[in-house]
Coordinates of C-alpha atoms in Angstrom, one line a residue:
M1 CA -0.2 0.1 0.2
G2 CA 1.4 3.7 -1.1
V3 CA 2.3 6.2 1.4
L4 CA -0.7 8.5 0.1
K5 CA -3.2 5.8 0.4
R6 CA -2.0 5.1 4.2
F7 CA -2.2 8.6 5.3
E8 CA -5.8 8.8 3.5
Q9 CA -6.8 6.1 5.9
R10 CA -5.3 7.1 8.9
L11 CA -7.2 10.6 8.4
E12 CA -10.6 9.2 7.8
G13 CA -10.5 7.4 11.3
L14 CA -9.6 10.7 13.1
V15 CA -11.6 12.8 15.2
N16 CA -14.7 10.5 14.5
G17 CA -14.6 10.8 11.0
T18 CA -14.7 15.2 11.1
F19 CA -11.9 15.6 9.0
A20 CA -14.0 13.6 6.3
K21 CA -16.9 16.6 6.7
V22 CA -14.2 19.2 7.1
F23 CA -12.7 18.0 3.8
K24 CA -15.8 18.0 1.4
S25 CA -14.6 20.9 -0.2
E26 CA -12.1 21.3 -3.4
V27 CA -9.2 20.9 -1.0
Q28 CA -8.5 17.4 -0.2
P29 CA -5.7 16.4 2.2
V30 CA -4.2 13.7 -0.2
E31 CA -4.1 16.7 -2.4
I32 CA -2.0 18.3 0.2
A33 CA -0.2 15.5 1.1
G34 CA 0.8 14.4 -2.8
A35 CA 2.2 18.1 -3.1
L36 CA 4.4 17.9 0.3
Q37 CA 5.9 14.5 -1.4
R38 CA 6.5 16.7 -4.7
E39 CA 8.3 19.2 -2.8
C40 CA 10.6 17.0 -1.3
D41 CA 11.4 15.6 -4.5
N42 CA 11.9 19.0 -6.2
N43 CA 13.8 20.3 -3.5
A44 CA 16.1 17.2 -3.0
T45 CA 19.7 18.1 -2.5
I46 CA 22.4 15.4 -2.6
W47 CA 25.6 15.9 0.0
N48 CA 27.1 12.9 -0.6
R49 CA 26.5 9.1 -2.2
D50 CA 24.7 8.2 1.3
R51 CA 22.9 11.6 2.2
T52 CA 20.4 13.4 0.1
V53 CA 19.0 16.2 2.1
V54 CA 15.4 17.5 1.7
P55 CA 13.0 19.8 3.3
N56 CA 11.7 19.8 6.7
D57 CA 9.6 22.7 7.3
F58 CA 6.7 23.2 5.3
I59 CA 3.9 25.8 4.8
V60 CA 0.6 25.4 3.3
E61 CA -0.9 28.4 2.2
L62 CA -4.6 28.2 1.9
S63 CA -7.7 30.6 0.7
G64 CA -9.3 32.6 3.6
N65 CA -12.5 30.6 3.5
D66 CA -10.3 27.4 3.4
F67 CA -7.9 28.2 6.4
Q68 CA -11.0 29.4 8.5
R69 CA -12.8 26.2 8.3
L70 CA -9.6 23.9 8.8
S71 CA -8.1 26.3 11.5
P72 CA -9.4 24.2 14.3
Y73 CA -7.7 21.4 13.3
A74 CA -4.7 22.7 11.8
E75 CA -2.5 21.2 14.9
Q76 CA -3.6 17.5 14.4
L77 CA -3.3 17.8 10.8
G78 CA -0.2 19.1 10.6
E79 CA 0.9 16.4 12.5
E80 CA -0.6 14.0 10.3
L81 CA 1.1 15.6 7.3
A82 CA 4.1 15.8 9.1
G83 CA 4.3 12.2 9.7
M84 CA 3.4 11.5 5.8
V85 CA 6.1 13.4 5.0
R86 CA 8.6 11.3 7.6
E87 CA 7.2 8.1 5.9
Y88 CA 7.7 8.9 2.4
A89 CA 11.2 10.3 3.0
K90 CA 11.7 7.3 4.9
Q91 CA 11.0 5.0 1.5
Q92 CA 13.0 7.1 -0.4
R93 CA 16.1 7.2 1.3
Y94 CA 15.9 11.2 2.0
T95 CA 17.3 12.7 5.6
F96 CA 16.1 15.8 7.4
L97 CA 18.8 18.4 9.2
G98 CA 16.1 19.0 11.9
D99 CA 12.3 18.3 12.8
I100 CA 9.7 18.1 10.6
R101 CA 7.0 20.8 10.7
V102 CA 4.0 21.5 8.8
H103 CA 1.8 24.9 9.5
L104 CA -1.1 25.9 7.6
E105 CA -1.5 29.4 6.9
K106 CA -4.2 31.9 5.4
A107 CA -3.3 33.5 1.9
E108 CA -6.1 36.1 0.8
S109 CA -4.8 36.1 -2.9
L110 CA -6.1 32.1 -3.1
D111 CA -9.4 31.5 -4.1
T112 CA -11.2 29.0 -2.0
G113 CA -10.2 25.5 -3.0
L114 CA -6.5 26.3 -4.1
Y115 CA -3.6 26.1 -2.0
R116 CA 0.0 26.6 -2.5
V117 CA 3.1 24.9 -0.6
R118 CA 6.4 26.5 0.1
S119 CA 9.4 24.7 2.1
R120 CA 12.8 25.3 3.5
T121 CA 15.6 23.5 5.4
L122 CA 16.3 24.4 9.1
S123 CA 18.9 22.6 10.9
A124 CA 18.0 21.0 14.4
S125 CA 19.5 24.1 16.4
T126 CA 17.3 26.6 14.2
S127 CA 14.2 27.3 16.0
A128 CA 11.0 27.0 13.9
S129 CA 9.7 30.2 15.2
T130 CA 12.7 32.0 13.6
S131 CA 11.7 35.8 13.8
A132 CA 12.5 38.2 10.6
S133 CA 15.1 40.1 12.6
A134 CA 17.3 37.0 12.6
A135 CA 19.8 36.3 10.0
P136 CA 18.3 33.6 7.3
P137 CA 19.6 30.5 6.3
A138 CA 22.6 30.6 3.7
G139 CA 20.8 31.0 0.0
P140 CA 21.2 28.6 -2.9
P141 CA 23.7 28.4 -5.1
P142 CA 24.0 31.3 -7.6
G143 CA 22.0 31.0 -10.3
A144 CA 19.4 28.6 -8.3
P145 CA 15.6 29.5 -8.4
Q146 CA 15.0 32.3 -5.6
P147 CA 12.1 31.1 -2.5
P148 CA 8.7 33.5 -2.4
A149 CA 9.4 36.6 -1.1
G150 CA 9.5 36.3 2.7
Y151 CA 10.3 33.2 3.1
P152 CA 14.1 32.1 4.3
A153 CA 15.7 30.4 1.2
R154 CA 17.0 26.6 2.0
P155 CA 21.0 26.9 3.0
A156 CA 23.2 25.7 0.1
G157 CA 26.1 25.0 2.5
P158 CA 27.4 21.5 3.3
P159 CA 26.4 19.7 6.4
P160 CA 28.0 19.4 9.6
G161 CA 31.9 18.2 9.5
A162 CA 32.1 19.1 5.8
P163 CA 35.0 21.3 4.6
A164 CA 35.3 24.9 5.6
R165 CA 34.3 27.0 2.5
R166 CA 36.8 28.5 0.8
P167 CA 36.5 32.5 0.2
E168 CA 34.9 33.6 -3.2
P169 CA 37.1 34.4 -5.4
A170 CA 37.9 37.9 -7.1
A171 CA 36.3 38.7 -10.6
G172 CA 38.3 36.8 -13.2
G173 CA 40.1 34.7 -10.4
Y174 CA 38.6 31.1 -12.1
G175 CA 41.6 29.2 -13.8
R176 CA 44.0 31.7 -12.6
P177 CA 46.7 30.4 -9.8
G178 CA 46.5 31.7 -6.7
A179 CA 43.2 33.7 -7.3
G180 CA 40.6 31.8 -5.0
Y181 CA 39.1 28.8 -6.9
G182 CA 42.0 29.1 -9.5
R183 CA 43.8 26.5 -6.9
T184 CA 41.2 23.9 -8.2
R185 CA 41.1 22.7 -11.5
R186 CA 37.8 21.4 -12.7
W187 CA 37.1 19.3 -16.0
V188 CA 34.3 17.0 -17.5
E189 CA 34.6 13.6 -19.4
I190 CA 32.3 12.8 -21.7
N191 CA 32.8 10.0 -24.1
G192 CA 36.5 10.2 -23.6
T193 CA 37.2 13.5 -24.3
R194 CA 38.0 16.2 -21.6
H195 CA 36.4 19.8 -21.3
Q196 CA 38.1 22.1 -19.4
I197 CA 35.8 24.2 -16.7
S198 CA 37.4 27.7 -17.1
R199 CA 34.4 29.9 -16.4
P200 CA 32.4 30.1 -13.3
S201 CA 29.6 27.9 -15.0
M202 CA 29.4 25.4 -18.1
V203 CA 26.2 24.7 -19.6
I204 CA 25.9 21.2 -21.1
G205 CA 23.0 20.6 -23.9
R206 CA 22.1 19.8 -27.2
S207 CA 22.3 23.4 -28.6
T208 CA 25.2 24.7 -30.5
E209 CA 25.2 27.6 -27.7
A210 CA 25.7 25.5 -25.0
D211 CA 29.5 25.5 -23.8
V212 CA 29.5 21.9 -24.0
R213 CA 27.3 20.3 -26.9
I214 CA 26.1 16.6 -26.6
D215 CA 24.6 14.9 -29.6
D216 CA 21.9 12.8 -27.9
P217 CA 18.4 13.3 -28.6
G218 CA 17.3 12.7 -25.2
V219 CA 19.2 16.0 -24.1
S220 CA 17.2 19.3 -24.2
R221 CA 18.6 22.4 -26.0
R222 CA 20.0 23.6 -22.7
H223 CA 20.1 20.6 -20.0
C224 CA 21.9 21.4 -16.9
E225 CA 24.5 23.7 -15.4
I226 CA 27.7 23.0 -13.6
Q227 CA 29.0 25.7 -11.1
A228 CA 32.3 26.3 -10.2
T229 CA 31.7 27.3 -6.7
E230 CA 33.1 25.2 -3.7
P231 CA 31.7 22.9 -3.7
A232 CA 30.8 22.7 -7.0
T233 CA 27.0 22.0 -7.7
V234 CA 25.2 20.8 -11.2
R235 CA 21.2 22.1 -11.4
D236 CA 18.9 21.3 -13.9
L237 CA 17.8 23.9 -16.3
G238 CA 14.6 22.1 -16.7
S239 CA 15.4 19.7 -19.1
T240 CA 12.9 17.3 -20.6
N241 CA 14.3 14.0 -18.8
G242 CA 16.3 15.6 -15.8
I243 CA 19.5 14.6 -14.6
V244 CA 20.7 11.8 -12.7
V245 CA 23.7 12.6 -10.2
D246 CA 25.3 9.6 -8.4
G247 CA 22.3 7.3 -9.1
Q248 CA 19.6 9.8 -7.8
H249 CA 17.3 11.6 -9.6
T250 CA 17.7 15.5 -8.5
K251 CA 16.7 19.3 -9.6
R252 CA 20.6 20.3 -8.1
A253 CA 23.2 18.1 -6.4
T254 CA 26.5 18.8 -4.8
L255 CA 29.5 17.6 -6.9
R256 CA 32.8 15.9 -6.0
D257 CA 35.9 14.4 -7.8
G258 CA 34.0 11.8 -9.8
S259 CA 30.8 12.1 -9.7
R260 CA 28.6 10.7 -12.8
I261 CA 25.8 12.7 -14.1
I262 CA 23.8 11.4 -17.0
V263 CA 21.9 13.1 -19.3
G264 CA 19.6 11.5 -22.0
S265 CA 21.8 8.4 -22.5
T266 CA 25.2 10.0 -22.0
T267 CA 27.3 9.8 -18.9
V268 CA 29.0 13.1 -18.0
I269 CA 31.9 12.4 -15.2
Y270 CA 32.9 15.6 -13.4
R271 CA 36.4 15.7 -12.3
Q272 CA 38.3 18.1 -10.0
A273 CA 42.1 18.2 -8.8
E274 CA 44.0 20.8 -7.2
G275 CA 47.1 22.6 -8.4

């Protein structure tokens, strides 16, 4: 039995069937649960071969009418949704940096029956009720999609115990010895051919405008982008078939020497070396 089906069955028995009556309008709990699953999948970040981190703090925005109708059950519904996320993450071998929380919020811009999900990653030491004046988590890598206004971004740095970040390079520092990331040589290997990463980023795709062109029908015109940050990252550029990094489907991932990126039917091997 699937995670969503088990969640729906548990919800039907809560509060003597109250939830079944509450959710008779357009907004159904299983729809929200499915949206939370997709939020995990779309924001999964690979730290290493054994750890894929997903958001653990979720906000479900509801119309004024739906929020008023559901607010008396917000705490119990939030707990059930958090349990569903925990179960799904275990099935997908996802991990979290802190406790899982699901909150309901009113959004006057939404019509009755519509909802919207936002998420972020909070470490165990970060309170879910962080005030607006507190420093927000580190933002995503350069060029990554920005979160909605007023909601902190997911941290893009490595988990505790990872090597310290190097200082940002000065302009033109890439590939120049002794300047920021210039000490690290980076390249990709595709079908036995080496392509040097000499700029802050490299776009891989089927278009002649891509930095590295791959003649593969399964590769989009602008398929993915490798960013020479520290650590290096790769992100999907909205391709048709997506990317697989070290065996995991993802939208964005941290790269290490030897990471294998599959685009279409082509394998791209990321390499880096000091000096």
